[in-house]
Amino acid sequence: MIENDTSSYWRRLLDLDKPVPPGILDKYRSWHRLSRSLFYAMVDIFLRLYCPEKVLGIENLPDKPPYIIAPNHSSTLDYLTVAWAMGKRKEELYVLATSFFYDNPWARFCFKVAANAVRINTEVDFFSALGIAAKILGAGKAIYIHPEGLRTIDGKLLPFHPGVGVLAVETGVPLVPVHISGTWKSLPTGRIFPRPCPITVSIGEPIKMAPYIEKKKSVQAYDVYKEATEELRNRILALSQ
């Protein structure tokens, strides 16, 4: 059996063996959510008439949280399309949002209306972002995270960061692969107003972590994290077909 110091390091860093602080979710449930129903009524019109959305595989969504939703990242429309596909269950979802959405007051307001937003700055403190995500999962909620980190500029899938594998393997929660098509054509990086374009959200079967947790007994933890991350990427690529 391999002594996995890497796994122990990450568990300490993410405080996984400590109780989840009470009220951890309260700070991410802004008063802005009072306008959420009205906001998504407008999103509904947009995704039915202007950019008609098709949802495939919604039955693959786990019956209840915790789980991690991990889509490809093509556009600022991505989260809205997944949240709309989830219906009322979007309320169990907490989004790791980069500082980009907080620098502009209007963008910050809209994002807090649309989502239970968790502000992160991966350039300054990547570890803290994963720690917050782990605590939210420990509180029985779901996390939305883009494993690519950045939006694609050409519509092609970027390399995945292994942090999503660390989070999934060490918390033991399933990874839900999601492929979003059409958002890059509608609203690519640099464009202000979306073009009319059909959008498809394809939700794959969850990737269970039990085999990866077992594999840590005989394989270095970091290799297991990378393997889980690569499997997620392969599943998303398969959904894109």
PDB file of C-alpha atoms in Angstrom:
ATOM      1  CA  MET A   1       0.000   0.000   0.000  1.00  0.00           C
ATOM      2  CA  ILE A   2       1.318   3.442  -0.961  1.00  0.00           C
ATOM      3  CA  GLU A   3       1.549   6.065   1.752  1.00  0.00           C
ATOM      4  CA  ASN A   4      -0.114   9.015   0.058  1.00  0.00           C
ATOM      5  CA  ASP A   5       1.358  12.162   1.560  1.00  0.00           C
ATOM      6  CA  THR A   6      -0.197  14.137  -1.304  1.00  0.00           C
ATOM      7  CA  SER A   7      -3.683  13.027  -0.294  1.00  0.00           C
ATOM      8  CA  SER A   8      -3.008  13.867   3.358  1.00  0.00           C
ATOM      9  CA  TYR A   9      -1.709  17.271   2.313  1.00  0.00           C
ATOM     10  CA  TRP A  10      -4.861  18.079   0.342  1.00  0.00           C
ATOM     11  CA  ARG A  11      -7.156  16.838   3.074  1.00  0.00           C
ATOM     12  CA  ARG A  12      -5.439  19.134   5.571  1.00  0.00           C
ATOM     13  CA  LEU A  13      -5.481  22.032   3.122  1.00  0.00           C
ATOM     14  CA  LEU A  14      -9.207  21.617   2.433  1.00  0.00           C
ATOM     15  CA  ASP A  15     -10.051  20.944   6.109  1.00  0.00           C
ATOM     16  CA  LEU A  16     -11.915  17.820   5.019  1.00  0.00           C
ATOM     17  CA  ASP A  17     -11.582  16.081   8.364  1.00  0.00           C
ATOM     18  CA  LYS A  18     -13.047  19.002  10.316  1.00  0.00           C
ATOM     19  CA  PRO A  19     -16.776  19.690  10.811  1.00  0.00           C
ATOM     20  CA  VAL A  20     -18.365  22.053   8.312  1.00  0.00           C
ATOM     21  CA  PRO A  21     -18.797  25.468   9.978  1.00  0.00           C
ATOM     22  CA  PRO A  22     -22.456  26.227  10.751  1.00  0.00           C
ATOM     23  CA  GLY A  23     -24.026  28.806   8.480  1.00  0.00           C
ATOM     24  CA  ILE A  24     -21.369  28.328   5.792  1.00  0.00           C
ATOM     25  CA  LEU A  25     -24.017  28.676   3.068  1.00  0.00           C
ATOM     26  CA  ASP A  26     -25.584  31.877   4.359  1.00  0.00           C
ATOM     27  CA  LYS A  27     -22.845  34.177   3.059  1.00  0.00           C
ATOM     28  CA  TYR A  28     -23.390  32.924  -0.499  1.00  0.00           C
ATOM     29  CA  ARG A  29     -27.175  33.256  -0.529  1.00  0.00           C
ATOM     30  CA  SER A  30     -27.506  36.944  -1.333  1.00  0.00           C
ATOM     31  CA  TRP A  31     -30.696  38.998  -0.993  1.00  0.00           C
ATOM     32  CA  HIS A  32     -30.411  39.389  -4.770  1.00  0.00           C
ATOM     33  CA  ARG A  33     -32.030  35.945  -5.116  1.00  0.00           C
ATOM     34  CA  LEU A  34     -35.394  37.590  -4.345  1.00  0.00           C
ATOM     35  CA  SER A  35     -35.394  38.691  -7.988  1.00  0.00           C
ATOM     36  CA  ARG A  36     -34.305  35.289  -9.313  1.00  0.00           C
ATOM     37  CA  SER A  37     -37.731  34.055 -10.410  1.00  0.00           C
ATOM     38  CA  LEU A  38     -38.312  37.177 -12.500  1.00  0.00           C
ATOM     39  CA  PHE A  39     -34.798  36.972 -13.918  1.00  0.00           C
ATOM     40  CA  TYR A  40     -35.246  33.365 -15.053  1.00  0.00           C
ATOM     41  CA  ALA A  41     -38.640  34.168 -16.516  1.00  0.00           C
ATOM     42  CA  MET A  42     -36.752  36.463 -18.894  1.00  0.00           C
ATOM     43  CA  VAL A  43     -34.065  33.819 -19.452  1.00  0.00           C
ATOM     44  CA  ASP A  44     -36.844  31.363 -20.296  1.00  0.00           C
ATOM     45  CA  ILE A  45     -38.135  33.644 -23.065  1.00  0.00           C
ATOM     46  CA  PHE A  46     -34.587  34.139 -24.373  1.00  0.00           C
ATOM     47  CA  LEU A  47     -33.805  30.391 -24.445  1.00  0.00           C
ATOM     48  CA  ARG A  48     -37.115  29.433 -26.012  1.00  0.00           C
ATOM     49  CA  LEU A  49     -37.400  32.095 -28.698  1.00  0.00           C
ATOM     50  CA  TYR A  50     -34.039  33.716 -29.437  1.00  0.00           C
ATOM     51  CA  CYS A  51     -31.562  30.900 -28.695  1.00  0.00           C
ATOM     52  CA  PRO A  52     -33.795  27.804 -28.464  1.00  0.00           C
ATOM     53  CA  GLU A  53     -32.286  25.370 -25.981  1.00  0.00           C
ATOM     54  CA  LYS A  54     -32.438  21.586 -26.096  1.00  0.00           C
ATOM     55  CA  VAL A  55     -31.638  19.615 -22.928  1.00  0.00           C
ATOM     56  CA  LEU A  56     -30.359  16.045 -23.196  1.00  0.00           C
ATOM     57  CA  GLY A  57     -29.696  13.636 -20.328  1.00  0.00           C
ATOM     58  CA  ILE A  58     -31.376  15.553 -17.513  1.00  0.00           C
ATOM     59  CA  GLU A  59     -32.199  12.156 -15.993  1.00  0.00           C
ATOM     60  CA  ASN A  60     -28.451  11.704 -15.377  1.00  0.00           C
ATOM     61  CA  LEU A  61     -28.449  14.438 -12.758  1.00  0.00           C
ATOM     62  CA  PRO A  62     -27.954  12.837  -9.313  1.00  0.00           C
ATOM     63  CA  ASP A  63     -31.173  12.571  -7.282  1.00  0.00           C
ATOM     64  CA  LYS A  64     -29.786  14.937  -4.681  1.00  0.00           C
ATOM     65  CA  PRO A  65     -26.568  16.799  -3.832  1.00  0.00           C
ATOM     66  CA  PRO A  66     -23.695  16.822  -3.130  1.00  0.00           C
ATOM     67  CA  TYR A  67     -22.212  16.543  -6.606  1.00  0.00           C
ATOM     68  CA  ILE A  68     -20.003  18.605  -8.916  1.00  0.00           C
ATOM     69  CA  ILE A  69     -21.306  19.871 -12.255  1.00  0.00           C
ATOM     70  CA  ALA A  70     -18.375  20.404 -14.611  1.00  0.00           C
ATOM     71  CA  PRO A  71     -19.173  21.811 -18.081  1.00  0.00           C
ATOM     72  CA  ASN A  72     -16.971  23.046 -20.880  1.00  0.00           C
ATOM     73  CA  HIS A  73     -16.553  26.826 -20.906  1.00  0.00           C
ATOM     74  CA  SER A  74     -17.316  28.734 -24.102  1.00  0.00           C
ATOM     75  CA  SER A  75     -19.286  31.815 -23.106  1.00  0.00           C
ATOM     76  CA  THR A  76     -20.743  33.919 -20.312  1.00  0.00           C
ATOM     77  CA  LEU A  77     -24.042  32.241 -21.277  1.00  0.00           C
ATOM     78  CA  ASP A  78     -22.856  28.835 -20.078  1.00  0.00           C
ATOM     79  CA  TYR A  79     -24.098  28.971 -16.501  1.00  0.00           C
ATOM     80  CA  LEU A  80     -27.510  30.341 -17.491  1.00  0.00           C
ATOM     81  CA  THR A  81     -28.082  27.473 -19.919  1.00  0.00           C
ATOM     82  CA  VAL A  82     -27.234  24.830 -17.295  1.00  0.00           C
ATOM     83  CA  ALA A  83     -29.256  26.551 -14.554  1.00  0.00           C
ATOM     84  CA  TRP A  84     -32.260  26.855 -16.887  1.00  0.00           C
ATOM     85  CA  ALA A  85     -31.941  23.152 -17.758  1.00  0.00           C
ATOM     86  CA  MET A  86     -32.009  22.245 -14.042  1.00  0.00           C
ATOM     87  CA  GLY A  87     -35.250  24.131 -13.339  1.00  0.00           C
ATOM     88  CA  LYS A  88     -35.951  24.552  -9.632  1.00  0.00           C
ATOM     89  CA  ARG A  89     -32.947  22.397  -8.761  1.00  0.00           C
ATOM     90  CA  LYS A  90     -30.631  25.258  -9.694  1.00  0.00           C
ATOM     91  CA  GLU A  91     -31.134  26.503  -6.118  1.00  0.00           C
ATOM     92  CA  GLU A  92     -28.976  23.628  -4.829  1.00  0.00           C
ATOM     93  CA  LEU A  93     -26.121  24.802  -7.048  1.00  0.00           C
ATOM     94  CA  TYR A  94     -23.291  27.073  -5.888  1.00  0.00           C
ATOM     95  CA  VAL A  95     -21.086  28.649  -8.542  1.00  0.00           C
ATOM     96  CA  LEU A  96     -17.375  29.353  -8.271  1.00  0.00           C
ATOM     97  CA  ALA A  97     -17.196  32.757  -9.963  1.00  0.00           C
ATOM     98  CA  THR A  98     -13.955  34.559 -10.794  1.00  0.00           C
ATOM     99  CA  SER A  99     -13.319  38.135  -9.753  1.00  0.00           C
ATOM    100  CA  PHE A 100     -14.167  39.215 -13.316  1.00  0.00           C
ATOM    101  CA  PHE A 101     -17.861  39.144 -12.399  1.00  0.00           C
ATOM    102  CA  TYR A 102     -17.285  41.293  -9.314  1.00  0.00           C
ATOM    103  CA  ASP A 103     -15.156  44.052 -10.805  1.00  0.00           C
ATOM    104  CA  ASN A 104     -18.109  45.520 -12.716  1.00  0.00           C
ATOM    105  CA  PRO A 105     -21.039  46.541 -10.437  1.00  0.00           C
ATOM    106  CA  TRP A 106     -23.670  45.690 -13.067  1.00  0.00           C
ATOM    107  CA  ALA A 107     -22.119  42.288 -13.785  1.00  0.00           C
ATOM    108  CA  ARG A 108     -21.863  41.628 -10.038  1.00  0.00           C
ATOM    109  CA  PHE A 109     -25.541  42.461  -9.498  1.00  0.00           C
ATOM    110  CA  CYS A 110     -26.723  40.270 -12.379  1.00  0.00           C
ATOM    111  CA  PHE A 111     -24.560  37.340 -11.307  1.00  0.00           C
ATOM    112  CA  LYS A 112     -25.834  37.427  -7.732  1.00  0.00           C
ATOM    113  CA  VAL A 113     -29.392  37.486  -9.030  1.00  0.00           C
ATOM    114  CA  ALA A 114     -28.700  34.518 -11.312  1.00  0.00           C
ATOM    115  CA  ALA A 115     -26.721  32.299  -8.942  1.00  0.00           C
ATOM    116  CA  ASN A 116     -25.575  31.408  -5.456  1.00  0.00           C
ATOM    117  CA  ALA A 117     -22.200  32.913  -6.300  1.00  0.00           C
ATOM    118  CA  VAL A 118     -18.927  32.153  -4.545  1.00  0.00           C
ATOM    119  CA  ARG A 119     -16.291  34.741  -5.356  1.00  0.00           C
ATOM    120  CA  ILE A 120     -12.867  33.255  -6.026  1.00  0.00           C
ATOM    121  CA  ASN A 121      -9.554  34.514  -7.343  1.00  0.00           C
ATOM    122  CA  THR A 122      -7.609  31.519  -8.606  1.00  0.00           C
ATOM    123  CA  GLU A 123      -4.615  33.666  -9.562  1.00  0.00           C
ATOM    124  CA  VAL A 124      -4.174  34.856  -5.981  1.00  0.00           C
ATOM    125  CA  ASP A 125      -5.460  31.959  -3.888  1.00  0.00           C
ATOM    126  CA  PHE A 126      -6.438  28.821  -5.801  1.00  0.00           C
ATOM    127  CA  PHE A 127      -6.298  26.653  -2.662  1.00  0.00           C
ATOM    128  CA  SER A 128      -8.816  28.809  -0.812  1.00  0.00           C
ATOM    129  CA  ALA A 129     -11.257  28.424  -3.720  1.00  0.00           C
ATOM    130  CA  LEU A 130     -11.094  24.625  -3.499  1.00  0.00           C
ATOM    131  CA  GLY A 131     -11.448  24.808   0.282  1.00  0.00           C
ATOM    132  CA  ILE A 132     -14.651  26.828   0.010  1.00  0.00           C
ATOM    133  CA  ALA A 133     -16.008  24.389  -2.588  1.00  0.00           C
ATOM    134  CA  ALA A 134     -15.218  21.452  -0.291  1.00  0.00           C
ATOM    135  CA  LYS A 135     -17.113  23.069   2.591  1.00  0.00           C
ATOM    136  CA  ILE A 136     -20.173  23.710   0.392  1.00  0.00           C
ATOM    137  CA  LEU A 137     -20.138  20.070  -0.721  1.00  0.00           C
ATOM    138  CA  GLY A 138     -19.768  19.052   2.917  1.00  0.00           C
ATOM    139  CA  ALA A 139     -22.871  21.112   3.710  1.00  0.00           C
ATOM    140  CA  GLY A 140     -24.827  18.956   1.259  1.00  0.00           C
ATOM    141  CA  LYS A 141     -24.991  21.262  -1.754  1.00  0.00           C
ATOM    142  CA  ALA A 142     -23.689  21.066  -5.330  1.00  0.00           C
ATOM    143  CA  ILE A 143     -20.820  22.941  -6.953  1.00  0.00           C
ATOM    144  CA  TYR A 144     -20.627  24.316 -10.501  1.00  0.00           C
ATOM    145  CA  ILE A 145     -17.079  24.632 -11.788  1.00  0.00           C
ATOM    146  CA  HIS A 146     -15.390  25.032 -15.183  1.00  0.00           C
ATOM    147  CA  PRO A 147     -12.358  22.682 -15.225  1.00  0.00           C
ATOM    148  CA  GLU A 148     -10.783  24.655 -18.104  1.00  0.00           C
ATOM    149  CA  GLY A 149     -10.629  27.753 -15.935  1.00  0.00           C
ATOM    150  CA  LEU A 150     -10.831  30.150 -18.870  1.00  0.00           C
ATOM    151  CA  ARG A 151     -13.273  30.484 -21.740  1.00  0.00           C
ATOM    152  CA  THR A 152     -12.190  29.050 -25.059  1.00  0.00           C
ATOM    153  CA  ILE A 153     -11.444  31.624 -27.738  1.00  0.00           C
ATOM    154  CA  ASP A 154     -11.878  29.273 -30.690  1.00  0.00           C
ATOM    155  CA  GLY A 155     -14.648  26.938 -29.555  1.00  0.00           C
ATOM    156  CA  LYS A 156     -12.255  24.042 -28.865  1.00  0.00           C
ATOM    157  CA  LEU A 157     -11.962  22.342 -25.484  1.00  0.00           C
ATOM    158  CA  LEU A 158      -8.984  23.579 -23.453  1.00  0.00           C
ATOM    159  CA  PRO A 159      -6.832  21.421 -21.135  1.00  0.00           C
ATOM    160  CA  PHE A 160      -8.406  20.739 -17.740  1.00  0.00           C
ATOM    161  CA  HIS A 161      -6.859  21.760 -14.435  1.00  0.00           C
ATOM    162  CA  PRO A 162      -6.490  18.822 -11.995  1.00  0.00           C
ATOM    163  CA  GLY A 163      -8.069  20.809  -9.149  1.00  0.00           C
ATOM    164  CA  VAL A 164     -11.486  19.425 -10.077  1.00  0.00           C
ATOM    165  CA  GLY A 165     -10.041  15.920  -9.706  1.00  0.00           C
ATOM    166  CA  VAL A 166      -8.606  16.786  -6.293  1.00  0.00           C
ATOM    167  CA  LEU A 167     -11.962  18.130  -5.148  1.00  0.00           C
ATOM    168  CA  ALA A 168     -13.966  15.159  -6.433  1.00  0.00           C
ATOM    169  CA  VAL A 169     -11.628  12.387  -5.266  1.00  0.00           C
ATOM    170  CA  GLU A 170     -10.973  13.807  -1.815  1.00  0.00           C
ATOM    171  CA  THR A 171     -14.628  14.657  -1.090  1.00  0.00           C
ATOM    172  CA  GLY A 172     -15.894  11.467  -2.755  1.00  0.00           C
ATOM    173  CA  VAL A 173     -18.753  13.228  -4.554  1.00  0.00           C
ATOM    174  CA  PRO A 174     -19.661  12.374  -8.169  1.00  0.00           C
ATOM    175  CA  LEU A 175     -18.505  14.442 -11.120  1.00  0.00           C
ATOM    176  CA  VAL A 176     -21.254  15.265 -13.615  1.00  0.00           C
ATOM    177  CA  PRO A 177     -19.861  15.861 -17.126  1.00  0.00           C
ATOM    178  CA  VAL A 178     -21.786  18.458 -19.137  1.00  0.00           C
ATOM    179  CA  HIS A 179     -21.260  19.625 -22.690  1.00  0.00           C
ATOM    180  CA  ILE A 180     -22.730  22.943 -23.842  1.00  0.00           C
ATOM    181  CA  SER A 181     -22.880  23.666 -27.561  1.00  0.00           C
ATOM    182  CA  GLY A 182     -24.062  26.831 -29.285  1.00  0.00           C
ATOM    183  CA  THR A 183     -23.074  29.353 -26.634  1.00  0.00           C
ATOM    184  CA  TRP A 184     -19.694  30.011 -28.263  1.00  0.00           C
ATOM    185  CA  LYS A 185     -21.377  30.809 -31.574  1.00  0.00           C
ATOM    186  CA  SER A 186     -23.957  32.970 -29.838  1.00  0.00           C
ATOM    187  CA  LEU A 187     -21.749  34.933 -27.444  1.00  0.00           C
ATOM    188  CA  PRO A 188     -18.003  34.310 -27.836  1.00  0.00           C
ATOM    189  CA  THR A 189     -15.385  36.204 -25.863  1.00  0.00           C
ATOM    190  CA  GLY A 190     -15.340  39.851 -26.912  1.00  0.00           C
ATOM    191  CA  ARG A 191     -18.921  40.004 -28.175  1.00  0.00           C
ATOM    192  CA  ILE A 192     -21.414  42.137 -26.224  1.00  0.00           C
ATOM    193  CA  PHE A 193     -24.812  40.987 -27.509  1.00  0.00           C
ATOM    194  CA  PRO A 194     -25.649  37.352 -28.342  1.00  0.00           C
ATOM    195  CA  ARG A 195     -26.460  36.154 -31.844  1.00  0.00           C
ATOM    196  CA  PRO A 196     -29.553  33.970 -32.309  1.00  0.00           C
ATOM    197  CA  CYS A 197     -28.285  30.379 -32.259  1.00  0.00           C
ATOM    198  CA  PRO A 198     -29.673  27.020 -31.057  1.00  0.00           C
ATOM    199  CA  ILE A 199     -28.093  25.790 -27.811  1.00  0.00           C
ATOM    200  CA  THR A 200     -27.808  22.221 -26.554  1.00  0.00           C
ATOM    201  CA  VAL A 201     -26.953  21.167 -22.993  1.00  0.00           C
ATOM    202  CA  SER A 202     -25.955  17.488 -22.772  1.00  0.00           C
ATOM    203  CA  ILE A 203     -25.658  15.981 -19.279  1.00  0.00           C
ATOM    204  CA  GLY A 204     -23.683  12.755 -18.983  1.00  0.00           C
ATOM    205  CA  GLU A 205     -23.760   9.971 -16.429  1.00  0.00           C
ATOM    206  CA  PRO A 206     -22.035  10.904 -13.165  1.00  0.00           C
ATOM    207  CA  ILE A 207     -18.484   9.682 -12.672  1.00  0.00           C
ATOM    208  CA  LYS A 208     -18.407   7.903  -9.313  1.00  0.00           C
ATOM    209  CA  MET A 209     -15.352   8.382  -7.163  1.00  0.00           C
ATOM    210  CA  ALA A 210     -15.240   5.012  -5.351  1.00  0.00           C
ATOM    211  CA  PRO A 211     -12.857   3.422  -7.926  1.00  0.00           C
ATOM    212  CA  TYR A 212     -10.490   6.395  -7.710  1.00  0.00           C
ATOM    213  CA  ILE A 213     -10.528   6.400  -3.924  1.00  0.00           C
ATOM    214  CA  GLU A 214      -9.668   2.694  -3.991  1.00  0.00           C
ATOM    215  CA  LYS A 215      -6.902   3.326  -6.529  1.00  0.00           C
ATOM    216  CA  LYS A 216      -5.194   5.754  -4.118  1.00  0.00           C
ATOM    217  CA  LYS A 217      -4.197   2.699  -2.074  1.00  0.00           C
ATOM    218  CA  SER A 218      -1.808   1.564  -4.812  1.00  0.00           C
ATOM    219  CA  VAL A 219      -1.177   4.670  -6.951  1.00  0.00           C
ATOM    220  CA  GLN A 220       0.166   8.110  -6.083  1.00  0.00           C
ATOM    221  CA  ALA A 221      -2.713  10.465  -5.293  1.00  0.00           C
ATOM    222  CA  TYR A 222      -1.713  13.113  -7.825  1.00  0.00           C
ATOM    223  CA  ASP A 223      -1.841  10.537 -10.625  1.00  0.00           C
ATOM    224  CA  VAL A 224      -5.327   9.545  -9.471  1.00  0.00           C
ATOM    225  CA  TYR A 225      -6.466  13.176  -9.509  1.00  0.00           C
ATOM    226  CA  LYS A 226      -5.155  13.578 -13.063  1.00  0.00           C
ATOM    227  CA  GLU A 227      -6.829  10.351 -14.162  1.00  0.00           C
ATOM    228  CA  ALA A 228     -10.212  11.442 -12.791  1.00  0.00           C
ATOM    229  CA  THR A 229      -9.795  14.833 -14.475  1.00  0.00           C
ATOM    230  CA  GLU A 230      -8.874  13.247 -17.794  1.00  0.00           C
ATOM    231  CA  GLU A 231     -11.847  10.894 -17.601  1.00  0.00           C
ATOM    232  CA  LEU A 232     -14.090  13.927 -17.099  1.00  0.00           C
ATOM    233  CA  ARG A 233     -12.584  15.609 -20.154  1.00  0.00           C
ATOM    234  CA  ASN A 234     -13.029  12.463 -22.256  1.00  0.00           C
ATOM    235  CA  ARG A 235     -16.682  12.195 -21.185  1.00  0.00           C
ATOM    236  CA  ILE A 236     -17.321  15.809 -22.176  1.00  0.00           C
ATOM    237  CA  LEU A 237     -15.622  15.243 -25.527  1.00  0.00           C
ATOM    238  CA  ALA A 238     -17.855  12.200 -26.065  1.00  0.00           C
ATOM    239  CA  LEU A 239     -20.948  14.267 -25.251  1.00  0.00           C
ATOM    240  CA  SER A 240     -19.867  16.831 -27.842  1.00  0.00           C
ATOM    241  CA  GLN A 241     -20.251  14.184 -30.563  1.00  0.00           C
TER     242      GLN A 241
END
